[in-house]
XYZ file of C-alpha atoms in Angstrom:
319
model
C -26.045 173.004 72.039
C -24.430 176.017 73.212
C -24.459 177.204 76.671
C -27.240 179.772 76.262
C -29.472 176.911 75.371
C -29.117 175.243 78.651
C -31.039 178.049 80.472
C -29.926 180.417 82.943
C -27.947 178.091 85.154
C -25.078 178.393 82.719
C -22.901 181.280 82.316
C -21.159 181.815 78.988
C -17.569 181.654 79.271
C -17.368 179.712 82.592
C -16.209 176.434 83.230
C -18.395 175.632 86.271
C -22.040 175.799 87.148
C -23.179 177.831 90.090
C -24.945 175.881 92.785
C -28.552 176.278 92.479
C -30.631 177.584 95.707
C -33.310 175.172 96.949
C -36.489 175.361 94.990
C -38.657 176.097 97.670
C -36.432 179.456 98.423
C -36.189 180.443 94.688
C -38.140 183.539 93.862
C -40.131 183.466 90.660
C -42.157 185.675 89.127
C -45.372 185.125 87.147
C -43.534 185.760 83.899
C -41.974 182.104 84.863
C -44.994 180.126 84.446
C -46.753 179.206 81.544
C -49.621 176.763 81.828
C -51.069 175.454 85.242
C -49.662 175.544 88.387
C -46.058 174.136 87.614
C -43.410 175.210 89.842
C -45.683 177.870 91.515
C -45.897 175.903 95.060
C -43.567 173.125 96.632
C -44.057 169.954 95.006
C -46.581 167.761 97.345
C -44.832 164.708 96.667
C -41.303 165.650 96.718
C -40.703 163.274 100.118
C -41.335 160.275 97.555
C -38.907 161.542 95.195
C -36.119 161.588 97.723
C -36.089 157.728 98.815
C -37.584 154.602 97.050
C -37.191 152.382 100.006
C -38.533 154.660 103.213
C -41.834 155.242 101.230
C -42.377 151.759 99.830
C -45.836 152.005 99.927
C -47.217 155.264 98.917
C -46.607 155.998 95.228
C -48.566 154.793 92.183
C -47.445 151.465 90.645
C -48.012 150.061 87.275
C -48.381 151.640 84.088
C -48.426 155.485 83.765
C -52.119 157.048 83.502
C -52.953 159.397 80.884
C -53.294 162.377 83.494
C -49.999 161.670 84.623
C -48.567 161.686 80.955
C -50.312 165.075 80.379
C -48.612 166.729 83.498
C -45.520 165.425 82.691
C -45.508 166.748 79.221
C -46.745 170.006 80.771
C -44.182 170.252 83.116
C -41.552 169.495 80.515
C -42.919 172.169 78.232
C -42.832 174.777 81.045
C -39.251 173.820 81.925
C -38.086 174.071 78.228
C -39.814 177.512 77.396
C -38.431 178.934 80.655
C -34.921 177.879 79.892
C -35.026 178.586 76.149
C -34.244 174.717 75.334
C -35.567 173.665 71.901
C -34.467 170.099 71.798
C -35.136 167.845 74.863
C -33.374 164.913 73.357
C -30.116 167.095 72.734
C -30.367 168.518 76.064
C -30.454 165.214 77.931
C -27.586 163.880 75.864
C -25.161 167.254 76.298
C -26.331 168.814 79.340
C -24.495 169.478 82.534
C -25.296 167.242 85.452
C -26.353 169.617 87.813
C -28.693 171.182 85.339
C -30.173 167.737 84.263
C -30.764 166.953 87.792
C -32.647 170.229 88.410
C -34.777 169.496 85.304
C -35.631 165.981 86.590
C -36.750 167.393 90.046
C -38.838 170.204 88.456
C -40.608 167.990 85.819
C -41.542 165.572 88.489
C -43.785 168.391 90.116
C -47.155 166.910 91.210
C -46.158 163.155 90.111
C -46.911 160.792 92.867
C -43.949 158.555 91.713
C -40.370 157.958 92.795
C -38.013 160.417 90.838
C -36.116 157.392 89.222
C -39.309 156.584 87.628
C -39.877 159.857 86.140
C -36.320 159.948 84.706
C -37.149 156.608 83.027
C -40.244 157.914 81.543
C -38.546 161.174 80.397
C -35.707 158.796 78.451
C -38.581 156.769 76.865
C -40.438 159.836 75.710
C -37.038 161.633 74.645
C -34.484 159.007 73.480
C -30.981 160.267 72.530
C -30.000 157.459 70.678
C -30.811 156.902 66.784
C -30.343 153.166 66.805
C -33.282 151.047 67.642
C -34.735 147.467 67.270
C -32.989 144.340 67.505
C -29.028 143.596 68.211
C -27.009 142.655 65.645
C -24.312 139.970 66.047
C -21.595 142.789 65.755
C -23.166 144.848 68.244
C -23.764 141.842 70.577
C -19.892 141.520 70.620
C -19.133 145.238 70.709
C -21.421 145.217 73.690
C -19.795 142.418 75.433
C -16.071 144.125 74.974
C -17.228 147.454 75.911
C -18.726 146.023 79.251
C -15.278 144.319 79.988
C -13.956 147.591 79.257
C -16.065 150.143 81.299
C -17.990 147.570 83.681
C -21.560 148.692 84.337
C -21.210 152.104 83.188
C -24.213 151.793 80.572
C -24.385 155.571 79.954
C -21.002 155.377 78.257
C -21.419 152.133 76.537
C -24.647 153.236 75.222
C -23.056 156.453 73.825
C -20.708 154.462 72.111
C -23.278 151.987 70.546
C -25.484 155.085 69.730
C -28.135 153.182 71.887
C -30.071 154.059 75.072
C -28.318 152.999 78.483
C -31.159 151.198 79.657
C -31.330 149.301 76.346
C -27.674 148.108 76.504
C -28.175 147.298 80.041
C -31.332 145.277 79.425
C -29.581 143.421 76.416
C -26.415 142.342 78.715
C -28.587 141.229 81.558
C -30.158 138.521 79.148
C -26.867 137.231 78.376
C -26.428 133.577 80.015
C -30.488 133.492 79.786
C -32.171 130.413 77.988
C -34.441 131.073 75.281
C -37.308 128.794 73.980
C -39.601 126.240 75.851
C -38.970 125.794 79.831
C -37.961 122.385 81.008
C -39.510 120.559 83.806
C -36.751 121.382 86.336
C -36.869 125.360 85.284
C -40.562 125.119 86.214
C -40.127 123.446 89.526
C -37.567 126.163 90.398
C -39.905 128.979 89.437
C -42.879 127.635 91.449
C -40.313 127.104 94.237
C -38.974 130.759 93.880
C -42.099 132.452 93.919
C -43.582 130.662 96.978
C -40.220 131.525 98.890
C -40.845 135.152 98.034
C -44.589 135.126 98.373
C -47.394 135.480 95.787
C -48.592 138.991 96.875
C -45.518 141.207 95.865
C -42.911 139.436 94.210
C -39.230 140.425 93.648
C -38.666 138.736 90.292
C -35.040 139.835 89.832
C -34.764 137.551 93.338
C -36.948 134.833 91.451
C -34.376 134.962 88.279
C -31.637 134.508 90.627
C -32.948 131.540 92.104
C -34.186 130.214 88.961
C -30.571 130.788 87.308
C -31.300 129.907 83.764
C -34.004 132.737 83.031
C -34.054 136.636 83.552
C -36.650 138.426 85.724
C -38.859 139.262 82.419
C -39.150 135.646 81.495
C -39.849 134.498 84.865
C -42.607 137.267 85.227
C -44.449 136.399 82.164
C -44.300 132.638 82.656
C -45.792 133.030 86.027
C -48.353 135.600 85.183
C -49.751 134.138 82.404
C -49.365 130.243 82.539
C -47.888 128.931 86.046
C -50.011 130.859 88.148
C -53.053 129.420 86.406
C -51.744 126.010 86.285
C -51.371 125.691 90.091
C -54.982 125.791 90.705
C -56.698 122.640 91.685
C -59.151 122.882 88.896
C -58.044 124.849 85.980
C -60.871 126.152 83.812
C -59.998 127.057 80.185
C -60.801 130.226 78.892
C -64.017 130.228 76.277
C -66.180 132.372 74.322
C -68.449 133.234 77.362
C -65.408 134.481 78.921
C -64.808 136.989 76.250
C -68.609 137.981 76.201
C -68.318 138.690 79.618
C -64.811 140.635 79.649
C -66.397 142.913 76.854
C -69.751 143.666 78.847
C -68.176 144.383 81.798
C -65.721 147.264 80.183
C -68.879 148.288 78.286
C -70.966 148.521 81.569
C -67.759 150.319 83.366
C -67.374 154.132 83.947
C -63.543 154.109 82.959
C -62.712 156.132 80.285
C -59.188 154.749 79.861
C -57.845 151.382 80.503
C -55.759 152.617 83.475
C -58.882 153.274 85.232
C -60.077 149.916 84.821
C -59.743 147.913 88.366
C -58.492 144.732 86.309
C -57.495 143.243 89.839
C -60.943 143.506 91.257
C -62.229 141.872 88.199
C -60.110 138.860 88.251
C -60.738 138.322 91.863
C -64.630 137.974 91.344
C -66.412 134.934 90.840
C -64.597 134.277 87.658
C -62.701 130.965 87.606
C -61.309 131.299 84.131
C -59.734 134.885 85.112
C -56.208 133.819 85.700
C -54.983 137.026 86.685
C -55.403 140.919 86.282
C -52.587 140.876 83.673
C -54.143 138.247 81.980
C -57.402 139.898 81.592
C -55.820 142.895 80.496
C -53.903 140.762 77.541
C -57.156 139.265 76.689
C -58.811 143.021 75.936
C -55.775 144.093 74.094
C -56.071 141.108 71.933
C -59.607 142.031 71.077
C -58.817 145.814 70.802
C -56.417 144.997 67.947
C -59.339 143.673 66.005
C -60.440 146.976 65.627
C -59.225 148.773 62.493
C -56.837 151.792 63.840
C -57.855 151.080 67.202
C -54.774 153.202 68.411
C -56.704 156.427 66.969
C -59.968 155.808 68.754
C -60.681 156.147 72.578
C -60.871 153.457 74.987
C -64.534 153.747 75.354
C -64.933 153.652 71.457
C -62.972 150.505 70.760
C -65.199 149.115 73.872
C -68.009 150.064 71.825
C -66.885 148.632 68.568
C -65.672 145.183 69.754
C -68.994 144.886 71.631
C -71.059 145.682 68.928
C -69.003 142.822 66.605
C -69.290 140.483 69.198
C -73.244 140.885 69.792
C -73.601 140.953 66.002
C -72.002 137.696 64.816
C -69.902 136.336 67.672
C -66.751 136.075 65.902
C -64.600 137.745 68.415
C -62.699 134.997 69.972
C -59.240 134.991 71.716
C -56.943 132.236 72.252
């Protein structure tokens, strides 16, 4: 990408990028704006973007809502139009650090999440690497060699392997983790670690360090979908009536998408077989996949299709 493609922050023939003034003080004409209020006023959540620790209880957690994704894409479109950027992936890969920092700060406008999470979502939407899928044996050996050479400089390792930096980082974190069935000692270590960390707001990376043989994703999945359920005095198995209840509650709700469903409240109701909010959501995901081309339909349409099928012949049952 040429210098002109990076927008007004670059000057052709110059080796340096001039320091950009604070966003609040920058004068922008109405021609700078495209759709919506983007960049027209200070970001109401700028204080959240500055620190993840100081404001640990104020931002939105969990999956991105549909409205958040639409705002993020709108912000990206505004920025690209203003700076004549035609390829976001290429810009992220070749753009200068200061220019990209301004980009992340501006596209985060109006989003109540830390800037780091906005950065992660941008790289998911606009991947710069062409290689995806499982790592081959040769790639695994290359990753080990590059990590010894560059340490935890994942961006550089990712560029050399033509993979995303978070992908190579996650793959390397799994080295040394055991796969397959959990042993009795591992399960005891998991229960002990979760108990020490507290079951309300679990830091899974700390849990993984205590378990030692499993990574944080394995620990979280095992606890959420299996172990927290088995800790009950009298566990109740999921049955067909639970499936009917789940679909009926979704049908009677006013939610327009999965993010608006209060899964936690549903799980905490008088429902013995509802193990957790994540468990209920996974049950719905299994039901939704039984609708042909479900990804092309809205949430309400999928609920209606599943409910109709369930009431017709009772054939919808999840394991």
